[in-house]
Tab-separated table of C-alpha atoms and ligand atoms in Angstrom:
chain	number	residue	atom	x	y	z
P	1	UNK	CA	-1.792	47.492	-20.582
P	2	UNK	CA	0.566	44.557	-21.522
P	3	UNK	CA	-1.203	41.328	-22.242
P	4	UNK	CA	-0.468	38.535	-19.857
P	5	UNK	CA	0.389	35.049	-21.118
P	6	UNK	CA	-1.770	32.427	-19.275
P	7	UNK	CA	-2.173	28.632	-19.376
P	8	UNK	CA	-4.734	26.568	-17.747
P	9	UNK	CA	-4.078	22.873	-16.789
P	10	UNK	CA	-7.217	21.045	-16.074
P	11	UNK	CA	-9.143	23.543	-18.265
P	12	UNK	CA	-12.200	21.272	-18.785
P	13	UNK	CA	-12.828	20.878	-15.030
P	14	UNK	CA	-14.713	22.939	-12.511
P	15	UNK	CA	-11.831	25.214	-11.526
P	16	UNK	CA	-10.588	25.361	-15.133
P	17	UNK	CA	-13.951	26.440	-16.399
P	18	UNK	CA	-14.284	29.153	-13.708
P	19	UNK	CA	-10.704	30.370	-14.578
P	20	UNK	CA	-11.602	30.646	-18.253
P	21	UNK	CA	-14.852	32.392	-17.321
P	22	UNK	CA	-12.783	35.134	-15.674
P	23	UNK	CA	-10.216	35.330	-18.448
P	24	UNK	CA	-12.988	35.387	-21.137
P	25	UNK	CA	-14.413	38.517	-19.464
P	26	UNK	CA	-11.207	40.456	-20.427
P	27	UNK	CA	-10.075	38.932	-23.619
P	28	UNK	CA	-7.799	41.938	-24.454
P	29	UNK	CA	-5.870	41.427	-21.275
P	30	UNK	CA	-4.672	37.840	-21.957
P	31	UNK	CA	-2.973	35.653	-24.434
P	32	UNK	CA	-3.922	32.034	-23.860
P	33	UNK	CA	-0.991	29.798	-24.387
P	34	UNK	CA	-1.909	26.224	-23.314
P	35	UNK	CA	-5.017	24.342	-22.198
P	36	UNK	CA	-5.159	20.832	-21.073
P	37	UNK	CA	-7.990	18.366	-20.375
P	38	UNK	CA	-8.879	14.718	-20.275
P	39	UNK	CA	-11.291	12.627	-22.273
P	40	UNK	CA	-13.686	15.536	-22.928
P	41	UNK	CA	-12.000	16.559	-26.114
P	42	UNK	CA	-15.000	18.224	-27.629
P	43	UNK	CA	-15.090	20.709	-24.610
P	44	UNK	CA	-11.323	21.081	-24.668
P	45	UNK	CA	-11.261	22.058	-28.407
P	46	UNK	CA	-14.232	24.323	-27.872
P	47	UNK	CA	-12.377	26.206	-25.061
P	48	UNK	CA	-9.245	26.351	-27.047
P	49	UNK	CA	-11.063	27.913	-30.075
P	50	UNK	CA	-13.101	30.318	-27.940
P	51	UNK	CA	-9.911	31.505	-26.186
P	52	UNK	CA	-7.674	31.324	-29.136
P	53	UNK	CA	-5.171	29.081	-27.374
P	54	UNK	CA	-1.766	28.147	-28.925
P	55	UNK	CA	-2.024	24.457	-27.952
P	56	UNK	CA	-4.582	22.109	-26.488
P	57	UNK	CA	-3.344	18.955	-24.752
P	58	UNK	CA	-5.385	15.812	-23.730
P	59	UNK	CA	-3.928	13.584	-21.077
P	60	UNK	CA	-4.765	10.434	-23.025
P	61	UNK	CA	-2.995	9.291	-26.185
P	62	UNK	CA	-6.141	7.519	-27.528
P	63	UNK	CA	-7.991	10.904	-27.432
P	64	UNK	CA	-5.552	12.584	-29.721
P	65	UNK	CA	-7.243	11.781	-33.085
P	66	UNK	CA	-10.644	13.012	-31.804
P	67	UNK	CA	-8.924	16.134	-30.452
P	68	UNK	CA	-7.265	16.786	-33.901
P	69	UNK	CA	-10.604	16.370	-35.628
P	70	UNK	CA	-12.272	18.879	-33.331
P	71	UNK	CA	-9.467	21.455	-33.909
P	72	UNK	CA	-9.257	21.004	-37.680
P	73	UNK	CA	-8.701	24.251	-39.534
P	74	UNK	CA	-8.332	26.214	-36.317
P	75	UNK	CA	-4.456	26.424	-36.572
P	76	UNK	CA	-4.356	25.453	-32.819
P	77	UNK	CA	-1.634	22.805	-32.040
P	78	UNK	CA	-2.645	19.617	-30.213
P	79	UNK	CA	-0.774	16.961	-28.367
P	80	UNK	CA	-1.468	14.037	-25.882
P	81	UNK	CA	-0.020	12.337	-22.940
P	82	UNK	CA	1.473	13.380	-19.569
P	83	UNK	CA	4.854	14.350	-21.107
P	84	UNK	CA	2.968	16.545	-23.565
P	85	UNK	CA	1.273	18.420	-20.715
P	86	UNK	CA	4.556	19.078	-19.015
P	87	UNK	CA	6.031	20.331	-22.385
P	88	UNK	CA	3.068	22.663	-22.667
P	89	UNK	CA	3.748	23.887	-19.092
P	90	UNK	CA	7.325	24.735	-20.255
P	91	UNK	CA	5.971	27.178	-22.848
P	92	UNK	CA	6.690	30.606	-21.579
P	93	UNK	CA	3.755	32.073	-19.636
P	94	UNK	CA	3.327	34.757	-16.954
P	95	UNK	CA	0.480	33.006	-15.047
P	96	UNK	CA	-0.293	29.304	-14.909
P	97	UNK	CA	-3.459	27.775	-13.313
P	98	UNK	CA	-2.818	24.293	-11.848
P	99	UNK	CA	-6.230	22.661	-11.828
P	100	UNK	CA	-5.634	19.031	-12.810
P	101	UNK	CA	-7.150	16.774	-10.193
P	102	UNK	CA	-4.809	14.366	-8.333
P	103	UNK	CA	-1.062	13.673	-8.236
P	104	UNK	CA	-0.924	14.188	-12.038
P	105	UNK	CA	-0.974	17.879	-11.354
P	106	UNK	CA	2.446	18.027	-9.737
P	107	UNK	CA	4.798	17.710	-12.747
P	108	UNK	CA	3.197	20.457	-14.947
P	109	UNK	CA	3.082	22.749	-11.941
P	110	UNK	CA	6.848	22.121	-11.363
P	111	UNK	CA	7.614	22.857	-14.976
P	112	UNK	CA	5.661	26.220	-14.777
P	113	UNK	CA	7.672	27.244	-11.739
P	114	UNK	CA	10.955	26.209	-13.396
P	115	UNK	CA	10.191	28.719	-16.210
P	116	UNK	CA	9.492	31.381	-13.586
P	117	UNK	CA	5.704	31.647	-14.123
P	118	UNK	CA	3.382	32.584	-11.201
P	119	UNK	CA	1.625	29.438	-10.267
P	120	UNK	CA	-2.022	29.656	-9.241
P	121	UNK	CA	-2.431	26.408	-7.312
P	122	UNK	CA	-5.782	24.771	-7.022
P	123	UNK	CA	-4.105	21.291	-7.187
P	124	UNK	CA	-3.691	20.772	-3.486
P	125	UNK	CA	-2.168	17.362	-4.163
P	126	UNK	CA	1.011	19.084	-5.269
P	127	UNK	CA	1.540	20.453	-1.779
P	128	UNK	CA	0.416	17.253	-0.025
P	129	UNK	CA	2.742	14.909	-2.111
P	130	UNK	CA	5.717	17.227	-2.563
P	131	UNK	CA	5.282	20.487	-0.604
P	132	UNK	CA	8.985	20.939	0.230
P	133	UNK	CA	10.057	20.271	-3.353
P	134	UNK	CA	7.426	22.564	-4.910
P	135	UNK	CA	8.181	25.524	-2.470
P	136	UNK	CA	11.955	25.133	-2.913
P	137	UNK	CA	11.632	24.967	-6.659
P	138	UNK	CA	9.602	28.239	-6.631
P	139	UNK	CA	12.281	29.950	-4.485
P	140	UNK	CA	15.080	28.725	-6.576
P	141	UNK	CA	13.532	30.069	-9.838
P	142	UNK	CA	12.169	33.302	-8.370
P	143	UNK	CA	8.652	32.004	-9.082
P	144	UNK	CA	5.515	32.729	-6.986
P	145	UNK	CA	2.965	30.182	-5.791
P	146	UNK	CA	-0.534	31.602	-4.978
P	147	UNK	CA	-3.074	29.334	-3.255
P	148	UNK	CA	-6.381	28.941	-4.990
P	149	UNK	CA	-8.048	26.553	-2.497
P	150	UNK	CA	-10.664	28.804	-0.966
P	151	UNK	CA	-9.350	28.225	2.552
P	152	UNK	CA	-5.729	28.899	1.787
P	153	UNK	CA	-6.638	31.927	-0.423
P	154	UNK	CA	-8.550	33.173	2.663
P	155	UNK	CA	-5.444	32.633	4.997
P	156	UNK	CA	-3.102	34.300	2.385
P	157	UNK	CA	-5.401	37.281	2.208
P	158	UNK	CA	-5.713	37.458	6.029
P	159	UNK	CA	-1.947	37.423	6.321
P	160	UNK	CA	-1.307	40.370	3.894
P	161	UNK	CA	0.836	42.867	5.888
P	162	UNK	CA	1.172	40.515	8.814
P	163	UNK	CA	4.276	38.797	10.188
P	164	UNK	CA	3.773	35.013	10.074
P	165	UNK	CA	5.719	34.730	13.375
P	166	UNK	CA	2.745	36.315	15.127
P	167	UNK	CA	0.248	33.728	13.985
P	168	UNK	CA	-1.004	31.649	16.846
P	169	UNK	CA	-3.629	29.402	15.007
P	170	UNK	CA	-5.198	28.960	11.723
P	171	UNK	CA	-8.801	27.635	11.551
P	172	UNK	CA	-9.720	25.907	8.329
P	173	UNK	CA	-13.446	25.566	7.929
P	174	UNK	CA	-15.283	22.592	6.352
P	175	UNK	CA	-18.961	22.414	5.206
P	176	UNK	CA	-19.068	18.785	6.423
P	177	UNK	CA	-20.045	17.633	2.912
P	178	UNK	CA	-22.875	15.484	1.806
P	179	UNK	CA	-23.104	13.291	4.867
P	180	UNK	CA	-22.703	15.829	7.679
P	181	UNK	CA	-26.169	15.137	9.039
P	182	UNK	CA	-26.274	11.372	8.429
P	183	UNK	CA	-26.163	8.967	11.362
P	184	UNK	CA	-22.715	7.223	11.473
P	185	UNK	CA	-24.526	3.806	11.184
P	186	UNK	CA	-25.776	4.791	7.728
P	187	UNK	CA	-22.384	5.852	6.281
P	188	UNK	CA	-21.181	2.276	5.593
P	189	UNK	CA	-23.853	1.961	2.853
P	190	UNK	CA	-23.355	5.415	1.305
P	191	UNK	CA	-23.103	5.237	-2.423
P	192	UNK	CA	-20.813	7.225	-4.786
P	193	UNK	CA	-23.919	8.972	-6.193
P	194	UNK	CA	-24.997	10.006	-2.700
P	195	UNK	CA	-21.427	11.243	-1.841
P	196	UNK	CA	-21.173	13.258	-5.120
P	197	UNK	CA	-23.719	15.920	-4.322
P	198	UNK	CA	-22.275	18.740	-2.199
P	199	UNK	CA	-24.529	21.028	-0.093
P	200	UNK	CA	-22.664	24.319	-0.932
P	201	UNK	CA	-19.931	23.995	-3.528
P	202	UNK	CA	-20.224	22.978	-7.196
P	203	UNK	CA	-17.020	20.975	-7.772
P	204	UNK	CA	-15.487	17.987	-9.518
P	205	UNK	CA	-16.749	14.553	-8.410
P	206	UNK	CA	-13.501	13.513	-6.722
P	207	UNK	CA	-13.178	16.555	-4.373
P	208	UNK	CA	-16.884	16.340	-3.744
P	209	UNK	CA	-16.580	12.698	-2.352
P	210	UNK	CA	-13.460	13.795	-0.533
P	211	UNK	CA	-15.525	16.495	1.159
P	212	UNK	CA	-17.958	13.961	2.352
P	213	UNK	CA	-15.293	11.761	3.867
P	214	UNK	CA	-13.246	14.846	5.064
P	215	UNK	CA	-10.197	13.457	3.181
P	216	UNK	CA	-10.497	16.890	1.410
P	217	UNK	CA	-10.040	18.591	4.810
P	218	UNK	CA	-7.278	16.233	5.673
P	219	UNK	CA	-5.383	17.199	2.503
P	220	UNK	CA	-6.026	20.902	3.292
P	221	UNK	CA	-4.557	20.582	6.762
P	222	UNK	CA	-1.355	19.295	5.190
P	223	UNK	CA	-1.608	21.925	2.468
P	224	UNK	CA	-1.755	24.665	5.217
P	225	UNK	CA	1.248	23.165	6.964
P	226	UNK	CA	3.250	22.982	3.720
P	227	UNK	CA	2.348	26.313	2.235
P	228	UNK	CA	2.440	28.601	5.335
P	229	UNK	CA	5.049	26.577	7.364
P	230	UNK	CA	2.753	26.503	10.401
P	231	UNK	CA	3.082	23.774	13.023
P	232	UNK	CA	0.465	21.026	12.750
P	233	UNK	CA	-0.937	21.647	16.301
P	234	UNK	CA	-1.706	25.292	15.336
P	235	UNK	CA	-4.009	24.240	12.449
P	236	UNK	CA	-7.584	23.547	13.463
P	237	UNK	CA	-10.345	22.073	11.272
P	238	UNK	CA	-13.852	23.497	12.134
P	239	UNK	CA	-17.322	22.493	10.708
P	240	UNK	CA	-19.090	25.518	9.463
P	241	UNK	CA	-22.142	24.283	7.434
P	242	UNK	CA	-22.861	27.685	5.784
P	243	UNK	CA	-19.441	27.785	4.042
P	244	UNK	CA	-19.297	31.597	4.249
P	245	UNK	CA	-16.177	31.936	6.437
P	246	UNK	CA	-13.443	30.155	4.522
P	247	UNK	CA	-10.645	30.422	7.204
P	248	UNK	CA	-9.651	32.395	10.243
P	249	UNK	CA	-6.171	33.474	11.347
P	250	UNK	CA	-5.633	34.069	15.058
P	251	UNK	CA	-2.702	36.304	16.112
P	252	UNK	CA	-0.689	36.327	19.384
P	253	UNK	CA	-2.642	39.358	20.635
P	254	UNK	CA	-5.912	37.470	20.430
P	255	UNK	CA	-7.223	39.244	17.251
P	256	UNK	CA	-8.775	37.033	14.657
P	257	UNK	CA	-9.017	37.811	10.984
P	258	UNK	CA	-11.841	35.917	9.224
P	259	UNK	CA	-12.276	35.813	5.439
P	260	UNK	CA	-15.895	35.830	4.491
P	261	UNK	CA	-17.535	35.374	1.109
P	262	UNK	CA	-20.038	33.349	-0.901
P	263	UNK	CA	-19.014	29.784	-1.843
P	264	UNK	CA	-17.979	30.799	-5.381
P	265	UNK	CA	-14.408	29.786	-6.400
P	266	UNK	CA	-14.156	32.707	-8.825
P	267	UNK	CA	-13.229	34.814	-5.809
P	268	UNK	CA	-10.169	32.838	-4.946
P	269	UNK	CA	-9.276	32.271	-8.652
P	270	UNK	CA	-9.744	35.938	-9.428
P	271	UNK	CA	-7.779	36.953	-6.387
P	272	UNK	CA	-4.829	34.833	-7.669
P	273	UNK	CA	-5.331	36.084	-11.336
P	274	UNK	CA	-5.149	39.737	-10.296
P	275	UNK	CA	-2.674	39.585	-7.425
P	276	UNK	CA	-1.066	41.732	-6.071
P	277	UNK	CA	-3.979	44.021	-7.218
P	278	UNK	CA	-7.641	43.599	-6.247
P	279	UNK	CA	-10.072	43.964	-9.095
P	280	UNK	CA	-13.836	43.700	-9.383
P	281	UNK	CA	-15.138	40.100	-9.564
P	282	UNK	CA	-18.640	38.794	-10.540
P	283	UNK	CA	-19.345	37.055	-7.180
P	284	UNK	CA	-22.454	37.545	-5.166
P	285	UNK	CA	-22.303	40.269	-2.385
P	286	UNK	CA	-23.435	38.944	0.980
P	287	UNK	CA	-26.339	40.295	2.808
P	288	UNK	CA	-25.561	39.508	6.373
P	289	UNK	CA	-28.953	40.536	7.885
P	290	UNK	CA	-30.575	38.132	5.394
P	291	UNK	CA	-28.175	35.408	6.263
P	292	UNK	CA	-28.907	35.768	10.011
P	293	UNK	CA	-26.395	33.496	11.555
P	294	UNK	CA	-23.282	31.496	11.065
P	295	UNK	CA	-22.913	28.244	12.932
P	296	UNK	CA	-19.906	25.994	13.896
P	297	UNK	CA	-19.256	22.675	15.366
P	298	UNK	CA	-16.206	20.611	16.143
P	299	UNK	CA	-15.435	17.851	13.763
P	300	UNK	CA	-15.809	14.368	15.276
P	301	UNK	CA	-12.433	12.699	14.683
P	302	UNK	CA	-13.968	9.258	15.226
P	303	UNK	CA	-16.478	9.956	12.382
P	304	UNK	CA	-13.608	11.420	10.252
P	305	UNK	CA	-10.421	9.413	10.721
P	306	UNK	CA	-8.823	11.177	7.773
P	307	UNK	CA	-8.220	14.195	9.998
P	308	UNK	CA	-6.241	11.995	12.450
P	309	UNK	CA	-4.209	10.473	9.616
P	310	UNK	CA	-3.411	13.936	8.281
P	311	UNK	CA	-1.882	14.778	11.619
P	312	UNK	CA	0.179	11.683	11.540
P	313	UNK	CA	1.373	12.444	8.034
P	314	UNK	CA	2.332	16.049	9.058
P	315	UNK	CA	4.349	14.671	11.963
P	316	UNK	CA	6.062	12.102	9.784
P	317	UNK	CA	6.753	14.589	7.016
P	318	UNK	CA	8.935	13.760	3.887
P	319	UNK	CA	7.384	11.396	1.443
P	320	UNK	CA	4.569	10.228	3.728
P	321	UNK	CA	2.305	12.822	2.104
P	322	UNK	CA	2.794	11.096	-1.248
P	323	UNK	CA	1.897	7.710	0.415
P	324	UNK	CA	-1.243	9.342	1.954
P	325	UNK	CA	-2.367	10.957	-1.250
P	326	UNK	CA	-1.627	7.946	-3.511
P	327	UNK	CA	-3.503	5.487	-1.163
P	328	UNK	CA	-6.365	7.960	-0.882
P	329	UNK	CA	-6.653	8.290	-4.665
P	330	UNK	CA	-6.560	4.496	-5.021
P	331	UNK	CA	-9.220	3.999	-2.302
P	332	UNK	CA	-11.391	6.701	-3.983
P	333	UNK	CA	-11.186	4.954	-7.277
P	334	UNK	CA	-12.308	1.699	-5.554
P	335	UNK	CA	-15.182	3.523	-3.874
P	336	UNK	CA	-16.369	4.975	-7.159
P	337	UNK	CA	-16.186	1.619	-8.804
P	338	UNK	CA	-18.178	-0.014	-6.140
P	339	UNK	CA	-15.306	-2.140	-4.825
P	340	UNK	CA	-14.963	-0.455	-1.478
P	341	UNK	CA	-17.421	0.874	1.119
P	342	UNK	CA	-17.432	4.623	2.066
P	343	UNK	CA	-16.095	3.884	5.630
P	344	UNK	CA	-13.446	1.553	4.235
P	345	UNK	CA	-11.441	4.228	2.485
P	346	UNK	CA	-9.772	5.605	5.640
P	347	UNK	CA	-8.807	2.079	6.933
P	348	UNK	CA	-7.221	1.328	3.539
P	349	UNK	CA	-5.211	4.510	3.654
P	350	UNK	CA	-4.113	3.812	7.240
P	351	UNK	CA	-3.135	0.207	6.330
P	352	UNK	CA	-1.069	1.543	3.444
P	353	UNK	CA	0.724	4.121	5.621
P	354	UNK	CA	1.508	1.530	8.217
P	355	UNK	CA	2.729	-1.057	5.641
P	356	UNK	CA	5.058	1.568	4.013
P	357	UNK	CA	6.231	3.266	7.191
P	358	UNK	CA	9.592	1.546	7.226
P	359	UNK	CA	10.175	1.563	3.502
P	360	UNK	CA	13.627	2.698	2.594
P	361	UNK	CA	12.140	4.840	-0.262
P	362	UNK	CA	10.570	7.100	2.411
P	363	UNK	CA	13.832	8.100	3.976
P	364	UNK	CA	15.242	9.126	0.647
P	365	UNK	CA	15.486	12.483	-1.014
P	366	UNK	CA	12.300	14.167	-2.288
P	367	UNK	CA	12.509	14.487	-6.144
P	368	UNK	CA	9.870	14.278	-8.821
P	369	UNK	CA	10.976	10.674	-9.394
P	370	UNK	CA	10.879	9.507	-5.818
P	371	UNK	CA	7.448	11.259	-5.325
P	372	UNK	CA	6.161	9.414	-8.425
P	373	UNK	CA	7.684	6.090	-7.238
P	374	UNK	CA	6.178	6.523	-3.805
P	375	UNK	CA	2.855	7.477	-5.309
P	376	UNK	CA	2.952	4.314	-7.488
P	377	UNK	CA	3.883	1.950	-4.632
P	378	UNK	CA	1.206	3.478	-2.395
P	379	UNK	CA	-1.385	2.697	-5.084
P	380	UNK	CA	-0.148	-0.838	-5.381
P	381	UNK	CA	-0.209	-1.349	-1.572
P	382	UNK	CA	-3.701	0.230	-1.309
P	383	UNK	CA	-4.843	-2.013	-4.056
P	384	UNK	CA	-3.653	-5.076	-2.082
P	385	UNK	CA	-5.467	-3.895	0.943
P	386	UNK	CA	-8.653	-3.373	-1.057
P	387	UNK	CA	-8.431	-6.849	-2.569
P	388	UNK	CA	-7.776	-8.406	0.866
P	389	UNK	CA	-11.016	-6.650	2.089
P	390	UNK	CA	-12.978	-7.966	-0.930
P	391	UNK	CA	-11.895	-11.633	-0.549
P	392	UNK	CA	-12.732	-11.387	3.150
P	393	UNK	CA	-16.257	-10.278	2.169
P	394	UNK	CA	-16.572	-13.203	-0.173
P	395	UNK	CA	-15.517	-15.806	2.463
J	401	NAD	P1	-12.592	18.304	-12.056
J	401	NAD	O1	-12.694	16.854	-11.897
J	401	NAD	O2	-13.791	19.146	-12.301
J	401	NAD	O3	-11.452	18.680	-13.167
J	401	NAD	C1	-10.235	17.993	-13.219
J	401	NAD	C2	-9.406	18.385	-14.471
J	401	NAD	O4	-8.228	17.631	-14.509
J	401	NAD	C3	-10.186	18.091	-15.802
J	401	NAD	O5	-9.755	19.062	-16.754
J	401	NAD	C4	-9.583	16.689	-16.181
J	401	NAD	O6	-9.707	16.458	-17.568
J	401	NAD	C5	-8.252	16.870	-15.731
J	401	NAD	N1	-7.589	15.543	-15.401
J	401	NAD	C6	-8.133	14.471	-14.590
J	401	NAD	N2	-7.243	13.534	-14.438
J	401	NAD	C7	-6.141	13.894	-15.229
J	401	NAD	C8	-4.920	13.253	-15.393
J	401	NAD	N3	-4.525	12.031	-14.932
J	401	NAD	N4	-3.912	13.979	-16.119
J	401	NAD	C9	-4.243	15.148	-16.607
J	401	NAD	N5	-5.436	15.781	-16.494
J	401	NAD	C10	-6.366	15.165	-15.712
J	401	NAD	O7	-11.834	18.841	-10.738
J	401	NAD	P2	-11.938	20.252	-9.996
J	401	NAD	O8	-12.973	20.244	-9.082
J	401	NAD	O9	-11.792	21.361	-11.029
J	401	NAD	O10	-10.641	20.199	-9.125
J	401	NAD	C11	-9.219	20.417	-9.675
J	401	NAD	C12	-8.255	20.629	-8.602
J	401	NAD	O11	-8.641	21.793	-7.816
J	401	NAD	C13	-8.225	19.469	-7.567
J	401	NAD	O12	-6.911	19.321	-7.084
J	401	NAD	C14	-9.090	19.946	-6.444
J	401	NAD	O13	-8.782	19.331	-5.236
J	401	NAD	C15	-8.745	21.391	-6.491
J	401	NAD	N6	-9.824	22.273	-5.973
J	401	NAD	C16	-11.081	22.328	-6.504
J	401	NAD	C17	-12.073	23.218	-6.020
J	401	NAD	C18	-13.409	23.242	-6.649
J	401	NAD	O14	-14.252	24.096	-6.210
J	401	NAD	N7	-13.669	22.508	-7.727
J	401	NAD	C19	-11.872	23.947	-4.950
J	401	NAD	C20	-10.493	23.876	-4.262
J	401	NAD	C21	-9.576	23.068	-4.756
J	402	MG	MG1	-10.956	23.880	-0.080
């Protein structure tokens, strides 16, 4: 069997670690080209040594000396900064995992597509901020994008052999996150530590908090719309506390295909790694009799305004996804830093969307530059909205 060249961006994170776990189980099948990470350079260097990578890249310039020290004598190249991550993504590879968290994941993913690599996309922010650009770039370069988000992998799998024109609805399930059983009145005082513990999935801190606020599901509705080209009104979020059914696709004949599996990202990652084949994966096999039942409830859109905002963003299209995501990331930073209440994140995002609705930038073309500019402006505007709330509190 020919060895496949693979790169993992966001290698030190939750998705990155699971990806390297699978790759490490079949070391003769892969040549690891590039790995990237953030400040955790000891882990990055350890992963690079263990998987014999060609290059390890940290996102931060000030982390380069430490990374270099950790890699001394290994013969592994090292580099730092956003530009160096993109350059690493330009190194020829057959399969590239996009698992950086946030808008920073877009540029390396685009670079991977431009060199024709298959892009395994965990970084949902790429589709939210620049879906059209990403999918068109893939098409132009004959490259393939495979969804890694569990819900989207589930939909992708349910659609194998089907005609997308026969899809009537797509149901995207949500666990409900850390606060699903909290009274609404208590949410205003919810702390970052409380929001950072997920009932079912073991994920990075940012997506875990986004799960509690349903901003993660909001991003995923947009992701579904952008990836599968399905009309917004055909995409339904559904709370399913057990997180066993990841998504359901309903067809025009009334048939529904549900994708079921344990909440273990190695299924979706492994599916993308082996696609178009299916190979054995080290995930738990479900015992339905022991599970007993699956339950569902409708998400309360008053409790989760992020879902309504996602619909507005899908209707507006264009660069509004970059505004939504940039404002969300800024509001999330402020929540983590203790500068913003849990229930204030959605209003800050909404205020930013409103403030930027008429901006000339938004009616322009979608390019990597305009997406980055929009993202930046959204963070600035969201920062103003956050400061206005802080000074109101101090009055
Ligand atoms: P994580 O926080 O565990 O890891 C994030 C990775 O990105 C780390 O390697 C970190 O060093 C790197 N990183 C952070 N900021 C960066 C920046 N500015 N520039 C470059 N690198 C940076 O996150 P995660 O949970 O693994 O999630 C990664 C992506 O996958 C996110 O887009 C998330 O929404 C998506 N996702 C995650 C899961 C999951 O189960 N964890 C499921 C579905 C989708
Ligand atoms: Mg998901």
